[in-house]
Short mmCIF file of C-alpha atoms in Angstrom, two decimals:
data_model
loop_
_atom_site.label_atom_id
_atom_site.label_comp_id
_atom_site.label_asym_id
_atom_site.label_seq_id
_atom_site.Cartn_x
_atom_site.Cartn_y
_atom_site.Cartn_z
CA MET A 1271 -282.47 34.31 250.97
CA SER A 1272 -285.97 35.76 251.24
CA ALA A 1273 -287.62 37.54 248.33
CA TRP A 1274 -287.72 40.77 250.31
CA LEU A 1275 -283.96 40.75 250.88
CA ARG A 1276 -283.40 40.10 247.19
CA ILE A 1277 -285.40 43.21 246.34
CA VAL A 1278 -283.38 45.22 248.86
CA LEU A 1279 -280.13 43.97 247.32
CA ARG A 1280 -281.38 44.82 243.85
CA GLU A 1281 -282.05 48.39 245.00
CA VAL A 1282 -278.56 48.67 246.49
CA ARG A 1283 -277.05 47.31 243.30
CA ARG A 1284 -279.03 49.75 241.19
CA ALA A 1285 -277.90 52.62 243.41
CA TRP A 1286 -274.24 51.70 243.10
CA SER A 1287 -274.07 50.47 239.52
CA SER A 1288 -275.70 53.22 237.50
CA GLY A 1289 -273.39 55.90 238.88
CA GLY A 1290 -276.58 57.15 240.47
CA LEU A 1291 -274.70 57.33 243.74
CA LEU A 1292 -271.78 59.51 242.77
CA LEU A 1293 -274.07 62.24 241.52
CA PRO A 1294 -275.99 62.98 244.76
CA VAL A 1295 -272.79 62.82 246.81
CA ALA A 1296 -270.95 65.18 244.45
CA PHE A 1297 -273.98 67.47 244.48
CA PHE A 1298 -274.04 67.37 248.28
CA LEU A 1299 -270.39 68.39 248.48
CA LEU A 1300 -270.86 71.11 245.90
CA VAL A 1301 -273.77 72.67 247.80
CA ALA A 1302 -271.73 72.50 251.00
CA ILE A 1303 -268.84 74.24 249.22
CA LEU A 1304 -271.13 77.04 247.98
CA PHE A 1305 -271.65 78.28 251.53
CA PRO A 1306 -267.99 79.25 252.21
CA PHE A 1307 -267.87 80.92 248.80
CA GLY A 1308 -271.04 82.87 249.46
CA ILE A 1309 -270.43 83.80 253.08
CA GLY A 1310 -266.69 84.31 253.06
CA PRO A 1311 -263.85 82.74 255.01
CA ASP A 1312 -265.06 83.71 258.49
CA ALA A 1313 -264.32 80.42 260.24
CA ARG A 1314 -266.48 81.15 263.32
CA LEU A 1315 -269.52 82.09 261.27
CA LEU A 1316 -269.08 79.06 259.03
CA ALA A 1317 -268.76 76.74 262.00
CA ARG A 1318 -272.02 78.12 263.38
CA ILE A 1319 -274.01 77.55 260.19
CA ALA A 1320 -272.26 74.28 259.32
CA PRO A 1321 -274.94 71.88 260.69
CA GLY A 1322 -277.70 73.78 258.91
CA ALA A 1323 -275.73 73.97 255.68
CA VAL A 1324 -274.89 70.27 255.73
CA TRP A 1325 -278.52 69.32 256.44
CA ALA A 1326 -279.87 71.58 253.71
CA ALA A 1327 -277.34 70.11 251.30
CA ALA A 1328 -278.40 66.59 252.34
CA LEU A 1329 -282.06 67.39 251.64
CA LEU A 1330 -281.25 68.75 248.20
CA ALA A 1331 -279.01 65.78 247.41
CA ALA A 1332 -281.81 63.42 248.48
CA LEU A 1333 -283.95 64.87 245.68
CA LEU A 1334 -281.61 63.80 242.90
CA PRO A 1335 -282.17 60.02 242.94
CA VAL A 1336 -285.95 60.33 243.33
CA GLU A 1337 -286.62 59.99 239.62
CA ARG A 1338 -284.84 56.66 239.31
CA LEU A 1339 -286.34 55.03 242.41
CA VAL A 1340 -289.79 54.00 241.15
CA ALA A 1341 -290.53 55.39 237.67
CA PRO A 1342 -288.20 53.03 235.72
CA ASP A 1343 -289.72 50.02 237.51
CA LEU A 1344 -293.23 51.17 236.75
CA GLU A 1345 -292.36 51.70 233.10
CA SER A 1346 -290.51 48.45 232.50
CA GLY A 1347 -293.14 46.32 234.22
CA VAL A 1348 -291.03 45.32 237.23
CA LEU A 1349 -293.80 46.45 239.62
CA ASP A 1350 -296.31 44.34 237.64
CA GLN A 1351 -294.08 41.31 237.98
CA PHE A 1352 -293.79 41.82 241.75
CA ALA A 1353 -297.57 42.15 242.01
CA VAL A 1354 -298.23 39.01 239.92
CA ARG A 1355 -296.00 37.11 242.33
CA GLY A 1356 -298.20 38.25 245.20
CA ILE A 1357 -295.62 40.51 246.81
CA PRO A 1358 -297.55 43.34 248.53
CA ASP A 1359 -296.85 46.84 247.22
CA GLY A 1360 -296.10 48.11 250.71
CA SER A 1361 -293.50 45.39 251.12
CA VAL A 1362 -291.89 46.34 247.79
CA ALA A 1363 -291.86 49.99 248.93
CA ALA A 1364 -290.28 49.05 252.26
CA ALA A 1365 -287.59 47.09 250.42
CA LYS A 1366 -286.98 50.08 248.18
CA ILE A 1367 -286.62 52.34 251.23
CA ALA A 1368 -284.14 49.98 252.89
CA GLY A 1369 -282.13 49.58 249.66
CA HIS A 1370 -282.19 53.30 248.95
CA TRP A 1371 -280.96 54.09 252.45
CA LEU A 1372 -278.17 51.50 252.27
CA GLY A 1373 -277.03 52.95 248.96
CA PHE A 1374 -277.42 56.61 249.85
CA ALA A 1375 -276.61 57.13 253.54
CA PRO A 1376 -273.10 55.62 253.98
CA PRO A 1377 -271.51 57.65 251.15
CA LEU A 1378 -273.35 60.74 252.42
CA LEU A 1379 -271.90 60.24 255.91
CA VAL A 1380 -268.40 59.93 254.47
CA ALA A 1381 -268.93 63.05 252.38
CA THR A 1382 -270.18 64.84 255.51
CA ILE A 1383 -266.74 64.50 257.07
CA VAL A 1384 -265.30 66.36 254.07
CA ALA A 1385 -268.06 68.95 254.09
CA ALA A 1386 -267.59 69.54 257.82
CA ALA A 1387 -263.90 70.28 257.24
CA LEU A 1388 -264.74 72.72 254.44
CA LEU A 1389 -267.16 74.52 256.75
CA HIS A 1390 -264.63 74.67 259.62
CA LEU A 1391 -266.88 72.66 261.90
CA PRO A 1392 -264.98 71.95 265.16
CA GLU A 1393 -263.91 68.32 265.42
CA ALA A 1394 -265.81 67.95 268.68
CA ALA A 1395 -269.08 68.76 266.91
CA LEU A 1396 -268.63 66.25 264.10
CA PRO A 1397 -269.94 63.14 265.95
CA ALA A 1398 -273.22 64.91 266.78
CA LEU A 1399 -273.65 65.97 263.15
CA LEU A 1400 -272.93 62.44 261.88
CA ALA A 1401 -275.31 60.96 264.46
CA SER A 1402 -278.08 63.36 263.43
CA LEU A 1403 -277.62 62.39 259.77
CA ALA A 1404 -277.49 58.69 260.60
CA ILE A 1405 -280.80 58.98 262.47
CA GLY A 1406 -282.46 61.34 260.01
CA THR A 1407 -281.51 59.74 256.69
CA PRO A 1408 -283.83 56.70 257.06
CA GLY A 1409 -286.73 59.14 257.24
CA LEU A 1410 -285.32 61.01 254.26
CA ALA A 1411 -284.99 57.78 252.28
CA ALA A 1412 -288.60 56.83 253.13
CA LEU A 1413 -289.79 60.25 252.03
CA GLY A 1414 -287.77 59.91 248.81
CA VAL A 1415 -289.36 56.58 247.87
CA ALA A 1416 -292.88 57.79 248.73
CA THR A 1417 -292.34 60.90 246.61
CA ALA A 1418 -290.91 58.82 243.79
CA ALA A 1419 -293.97 56.57 243.84
CA LEU A 1420 -296.32 59.57 243.82
CA VAL A 1421 -294.70 61.32 240.85
CA ALA A 1422 -293.81 58.19 238.84
CA GLY A 1423 -295.09 58.49 235.30
CA LEU A 1424 -295.98 62.19 235.57
CA ARG A 1425 -294.56 64.89 233.35
CA GLY A 1426 -292.17 67.27 235.10
CA ALA A 1427 -291.74 64.66 237.81
CA GLY A 1428 -288.41 66.09 238.97
CA ALA A 1429 -289.71 69.57 239.80
CA LEU A 1430 -292.86 68.15 241.34
CA ALA A 1431 -290.79 65.82 243.51
CA GLY A 1432 -289.06 68.81 245.10
CA LEU A 1433 -292.37 70.47 245.89
CA ILE A 1434 -293.65 67.30 247.55
CA LEU A 1435 -290.55 66.13 249.37
CA LEU A 1436 -289.04 69.32 250.78
CA PRO A 1437 -292.04 70.52 252.88
CA PHE A 1438 -292.33 67.08 254.49
CA ALA A 1439 -288.60 67.13 255.16
CA VAL A 1440 -288.75 70.38 257.18
CA PRO A 1441 -289.25 68.61 260.56
CA LEU A 1442 -286.23 66.42 259.77
CA LEU A 1443 -284.23 69.56 258.98
CA ILE A 1444 -285.28 71.40 262.16
CA PHE A 1445 -284.67 68.53 264.56
CA GLY A 1446 -281.64 67.32 262.62
CA VAL A 1447 -279.89 70.68 262.92
CA GLY A 1448 -281.05 70.90 266.53
CA ALA A 1449 -279.54 67.51 267.31
CA ALA A 1450 -276.33 68.37 265.47
CA SER A 1451 -276.05 71.60 267.50
CA GLY A 1452 -276.50 69.69 270.72
CA GLN A 1453 -279.93 71.02 271.67
CA PRO A 1454 -281.37 68.79 274.40
CA GLY A 1455 -284.21 66.56 273.30
CA ALA A 1456 -283.80 67.36 269.60
CA ILE A 1457 -282.24 63.99 268.85
CA LYS A 1458 -285.25 62.17 270.33
CA LEU A 1459 -287.66 64.26 268.26
CA LEU A 1460 -285.51 63.64 265.19
CA GLY A 1461 -285.69 59.92 265.88
CA ALA A 1462 -289.46 60.15 266.33
CA VAL A 1463 -289.97 62.00 263.04
CA SER A 1464 -287.67 59.63 261.19
CA LEU A 1465 -289.44 56.61 262.65
CA LEU A 1466 -292.83 58.04 261.75
CA LEU A 1467 -291.75 58.50 258.14
CA VAL A 1468 -290.20 55.03 257.94
CA ALA A 1469 -293.41 53.53 259.35
CA GLY A 1470 -295.86 55.53 257.25
CA CYS A 1471 -294.15 55.90 253.89
CA PRO A 1472 -294.25 52.23 252.78
CA ALA A 1473 -298.05 52.24 252.94
CA ALA A 1474 -298.27 55.59 251.14
CA ALA A 1475 -295.75 54.55 248.48
CA GLY A 1476 -297.46 51.17 248.08
CA ALA A 1477 -300.84 52.83 247.53
CA ALA A 1478 -299.30 55.20 244.99
CA MET A 1479 -297.68 52.28 243.15
CA ARG A 1480 -301.01 50.46 243.08
CA MET A 1481 -302.68 53.56 241.64
CA GLY A 1482 -299.96 53.93 239.04
CA ARG A 1483 -300.50 50.36 237.90
CA SER A 1484 -304.23 50.51 237.28
CA MET B 1474 -300.80 20.46 238.46
CA SER B 1475 -304.22 21.70 239.59
CA ALA B 1476 -305.11 24.98 238.02
CA ALA B 1477 -308.18 26.98 237.10
CA LEU B 1478 -309.00 30.38 235.74
CA ALA B 1479 -312.55 31.61 235.28
CA PHE B 1480 -314.18 34.92 234.32
CA GLU B 1481 -317.87 35.49 235.05
CA ASP B 1482 -319.60 38.47 233.42
CA VAL B 1483 -316.43 40.52 233.63
CA ALA B 1484 -316.51 44.10 232.39
CA CYS B 1485 -313.62 46.47 231.93
CA VAL B 1486 -313.76 50.28 231.98
CA ARG B 1487 -310.66 52.28 231.13
CA GLY B 1488 -310.57 56.06 231.22
CA GLY B 1489 -314.35 56.22 231.47
CA ARG B 1490 -314.81 54.06 228.37
CA LEU B 1491 -316.39 50.62 228.44
CA LEU B 1492 -313.95 48.28 226.69
CA PHE B 1493 -315.85 45.02 227.10
CA GLU B 1494 -318.58 43.50 229.26
CA GLU B 1495 -320.13 40.12 230.02
CA VAL B 1496 -316.94 38.29 229.23
CA GLY B 1497 -316.97 34.81 230.65
CA PHE B 1498 -314.94 31.66 230.27
CA ALA B 1499 -313.69 28.80 232.40
CA LEU B 1500 -310.33 27.13 231.93
CA GLY B 1501 -309.11 23.97 233.59
CA PRO B 1502 -305.83 22.02 233.42
CA GLY B 1503 -304.58 21.78 229.83
CA ASP B 1504 -306.95 24.43 228.52
CA ALA B 1505 -305.99 27.50 226.55
CA LEU B 1506 -307.78 30.69 225.58
CA LEU B 1507 -306.95 32.69 222.50
CA VAL B 1508 -308.01 36.33 222.86
CA ARG B 1509 -308.39 38.12 219.55
CA GLY B 1510 -309.48 41.53 218.42
CA PRO B 1511 -308.23 44.74 216.86
CA ASN B 1512 -305.92 47.21 218.62
CA GLY B 1513 -307.29 49.00 221.65
CA VAL B 1514 -310.22 46.65 222.17
CA GLY B 1515 -309.03 45.59 225.61
CA LYS B 1516 -306.92 42.47 225.04
CA SER B 1517 -304.12 43.75 227.29
CA SER B 1518 -306.63 44.92 229.89
CA LEU B 1519 -308.17 41.44 229.94
CA ILE B 1520 -304.73 39.96 230.57
CA ARG B 1521 -304.08 42.50 233.33
CA ILE B 1522 -307.43 41.70 234.96
CA ALA B 1523 -306.58 38.01 234.84
CA ALA B 1524 -303.20 38.82 236.38
CA GLY B 1525 -304.87 40.67 239.24
CA LEU B 1526 -303.18 43.94 238.28
CA LEU B 1527 -306.45 45.60 237.36
CA PRO B 1528 -309.73 45.22 239.25
CA PRO B 1529 -312.65 44.33 236.96
CA ALA B 1530 -315.37 46.99 236.72
CA ALA B 1531 -317.95 44.24 237.17
CA GLY B 1532 -318.05 40.47 237.49
CA THR B 1533 -315.78 38.03 239.24
CA VAL B 1534 -312.42 36.46 238.45
CA ARG B 1535 -311.44 33.19 240.05
CA VAL B 1536 -307.87 31.94 239.90
CA ASP B 1537 -306.45 28.75 241.32
CA GLY B 1538 -302.69 28.41 241.15
CA GLY B 1539 -299.78 30.80 240.62
CA ARG B 1540 -299.74 33.14 237.66
CA ALA B 1541 -296.95 34.12 235.30
CA LEU B 1542 -297.21 37.22 233.14
CA LEU B 1543 -295.58 38.08 229.85
CA ALA B 1544 -296.46 41.68 229.08
CA GLU B 1545 -295.12 44.54 227.04
CA GLY B 1546 -292.71 45.65 229.76
CA ILE B 1547 -289.59 43.50 229.73
CA ALA B 1548 -288.95 44.00 233.49
CA LEU B 1549 -285.29 43.07 233.20
CA ASP B 1550 -282.56 45.41 234.46
CA SER B 1551 -280.86 46.75 231.36
CA GLU B 1552 -277.44 47.12 232.98
CA LEU B 1553 -277.26 43.42 233.87
CA SER B 1554 -276.45 40.48 231.63
CA LEU B 1555 -279.46 38.49 230.47
CA GLY B 1556 -278.56 35.57 232.73
CA GLU B 1557 -278.20 37.77 235.83
CA ALA B 1558 -281.41 39.66 235.10
CA LEU B 1559 -283.39 36.43 234.72
CA ARG B 1560 -281.69 34.98 237.78
CA PHE B 1561 -283.12 37.79 239.91
CA TRP B 1562 -286.68 36.73 239.09
CA ALA B 1563 -286.03 33.00 239.28
CA GLY B 1564 -284.23 33.55 242.59
CA LEU B 1565 -287.18 35.53 243.93
CA GLU B 1566 -289.26 32.37 243.61
CA GLY B 1567 -286.48 30.07 244.72
CA ARG B 1568 -286.35 28.46 241.27
CA GLY B 1569 -282.90 29.51 240.08
CA HIS B 1570 -282.06 25.94 239.09
CA TYR B 1571 -284.85 25.90 236.48
CA LEU B 1572 -283.31 28.79 234.62
CA VAL B 1573 -280.79 26.97 232.43
CA ASP B 1574 -283.49 24.70 231.05
CA ALA B 1575 -285.77 27.71 230.42
CA GLU B 1576 -283.00 29.58 228.60
CA ASN B 1577 -282.29 26.52 226.49
CA ARG B 1578 -285.92 26.10 225.53
CA VAL B 1579 -286.24 29.66 224.21
CA GLY B 1580 -282.82 29.44 222.53
CA LEU B 1581 -281.16 32.16 224.58
CA ARG B 1582 -278.60 30.10 226.48
CA SER B 1583 -275.75 31.37 224.30
CA LEU B 1584 -276.76 34.98 224.99
CA SER B 1585 -276.71 34.54 228.76
CA ARG B 1586 -273.77 36.91 229.17
CA VAL B 1587 -275.03 39.59 226.80
CA PRO B 1588 -276.27 42.79 228.49
CA VAL B 1589 -280.06 43.12 228.38
CA ARG B 1590 -279.85 46.55 226.71
CA LEU B 1591 -278.21 44.98 223.63
CA LEU B 1592 -280.99 42.44 223.02
CA SER B 1593 -283.32 42.79 220.04
CA THR B 1594 -287.11 43.01 220.35
CA GLY B 1595 -287.58 39.32 219.59
CA GLN B 1596 -284.84 38.29 221.99
CA ARG B 1597 -286.51 40.36 224.73
CA ARG B 1598 -289.79 38.56 224.11
CA ARG B 1599 -288.03 35.22 224.37
CA ALA B 1600 -286.33 36.36 227.57
CA GLY B 1601 -289.76 37.18 228.99
CA LEU B 1602 -290.93 33.75 227.93
CA ALA B 1603 -287.95 32.17 229.69
CA ARG B 1604 -289.02 33.92 232.88
CA VAL B 1605 -292.55 32.56 232.47
CA ILE B 1606 -291.21 29.02 231.95
CA ALA B 1607 -288.82 29.22 234.91
CA SER B 1608 -291.56 30.54 237.22
CA GLY B 1609 -293.25 27.14 237.25
CA ALA B 1610 -296.63 28.87 237.61
CA PRO B 1611 -299.55 26.86 236.17
CA VAL B 1612 -301.48 29.86 234.79
CA TRP B 1613 -299.67 31.61 231.93
CA LEU B 1614 -300.91 35.02 230.82
CA LEU B 1615 -299.22 35.99 227.56
CA ASP B 1616 -299.87 39.42 226.09
CA GLU B 1617 -298.79 39.58 222.43
CA PRO B 1618 -296.14 36.88 222.93
CA ALA B 1619 -295.40 36.72 219.19
CA ASN B 1620 -294.48 40.40 218.83
CA GLY B 1621 -291.09 40.68 217.19
CA LEU B 1622 -290.69 36.91 216.84
CA ASP B 1623 -289.60 35.39 213.52
CA SER B 1624 -291.50 32.41 212.11
CA GLY B 1625 -289.09 29.91 213.67
CA ALA B 1626 -289.50 31.50 217.07
CA ILE B 1627 -293.29 31.51 216.71
CA SER B 1628 -293.35 27.74 216.21
CA MET B 1629 -291.01 27.47 219.19
CA LEU B 1630 -293.55 29.51 221.18
CA GLU B 1631 -296.36 27.20 220.03
CA ASP B 1632 -294.35 24.16 221.14
CA ILE B 1633 -293.64 25.72 224.53
CA VAL B 1634 -297.31 26.52 225.13
CA ALA B 1635 -298.34 23.04 223.94
CA ARG B 1636 -295.92 21.38 226.36
CA HIS B 1637 -297.13 23.58 229.21
CA ARG B 1638 -300.73 22.51 228.49
CA ALA B 1639 -299.70 18.87 228.21
CA GLU B 1640 -298.25 19.20 231.71
CA GLY B 1641 -301.62 20.43 232.98
CA GLY B 1642 -301.04 24.16 232.73
CA ILE B 1643 -303.35 26.90 231.51
CA ALA B 1644 -302.46 29.49 228.88
CA VAL B 1645 -304.27 32.70 227.99
CA VAL B 1646 -302.81 34.22 224.84
CA ALA B 1647 -303.83 37.67 223.60
CA THR B 1648 -302.58 38.26 220.10
CA HIS B 1649 -303.38 39.82 216.75
CA GLN B 1650 -301.01 37.44 214.99
CA PRO B 1651 -301.85 33.92 213.91
CA ILE B 1652 -300.69 31.53 216.63
CA SER B 1653 -301.77 27.92 216.49
CA LEU B 1654 -303.16 26.63 219.77
CA PRO B 1655 -304.89 23.32 218.99
CA GLY B 1656 -308.18 22.90 220.83
CA ALA B 1657 -308.07 26.35 222.41
CA GLN B 1658 -311.19 28.32 223.26
CA GLU B 1659 -311.44 31.52 221.28
CA LEU B 1660 -312.63 34.87 222.53
CA THR B 1661 -313.03 37.74 220.12
CA LEU B 1662 -313.43 41.11 221.80
#
């Protein structure tokens, strides 16, 4: 097995083992549940806002694991050990993105089915919503790792992470909701934005990790 | 084992402050360097420069051969058992089969199943040393390797470094504690 795959697997293991996975998913469901409470039991209205509510909840849930993605590795010297072994920072960041997505997205998709039921989303609309999340979450994971690398070691990292991540996630939100609502072309734009983030974030996160080390 | 590590006129600036300058040495197979000096004088920074983690402010660093670093950070996942945590790093280099021997040599074989978070300071140091041994890298960079070690473990450390040098390896040891490295060059910052 290649070194890169081992780093990916370590990320997946860390996501699943520390209970770090249950928390974002529970948070996601809770946010999704808040909407029916706040808006009332009007099934038609809820169904209309469901894609937007689910996507907003997904963005907020994506913020939760940010603090454990890079900062602990910087502190304990794991990033140093990768660097001494000649593994490029960008490659470590890419492995972190892949591992984070594998740990974060599947449970989120399962939870989306529950959230969609709570929001009275018609069954026919569920596949489009799931597809939009499946396409958008890699971009969200990339953004999460890049943010984590930027704020690692700073005070108030959690609050800062929100301020950095959420503005960059707005295009994902717009095209994600558009794709989930069946707007033509939105799914392609969502894919483009997600791809752009997945391509660009490893370099950005790698540079931030290099800065954090020196 | 062919290995070399050389500093030429290396300077280090941290936070706008000059820590040291015009540091130079050349190490070949079997050589060792003992870096001494009071706290905050730049011993750890020198190790990090040698490890390639920190660019020198001036001068050149030449390294031939793989490097292994023992630093303050333990870099082992605290939720894993010691054996699993070490296996990750050994596996990364495709040297998992060297791990049992490394654990034996630092006297941690019996603690292989103990979670990393339960290890004492000295045991963590020894775990880091086991990772260095298992890496098979010829250039060892040890930052305060004797921290938290009892006298028995310090002589074990001396034996391990001596054997590494006898096999043609290089060791750079930064420490404020007395460690015996026969025939080592000394650098006082």
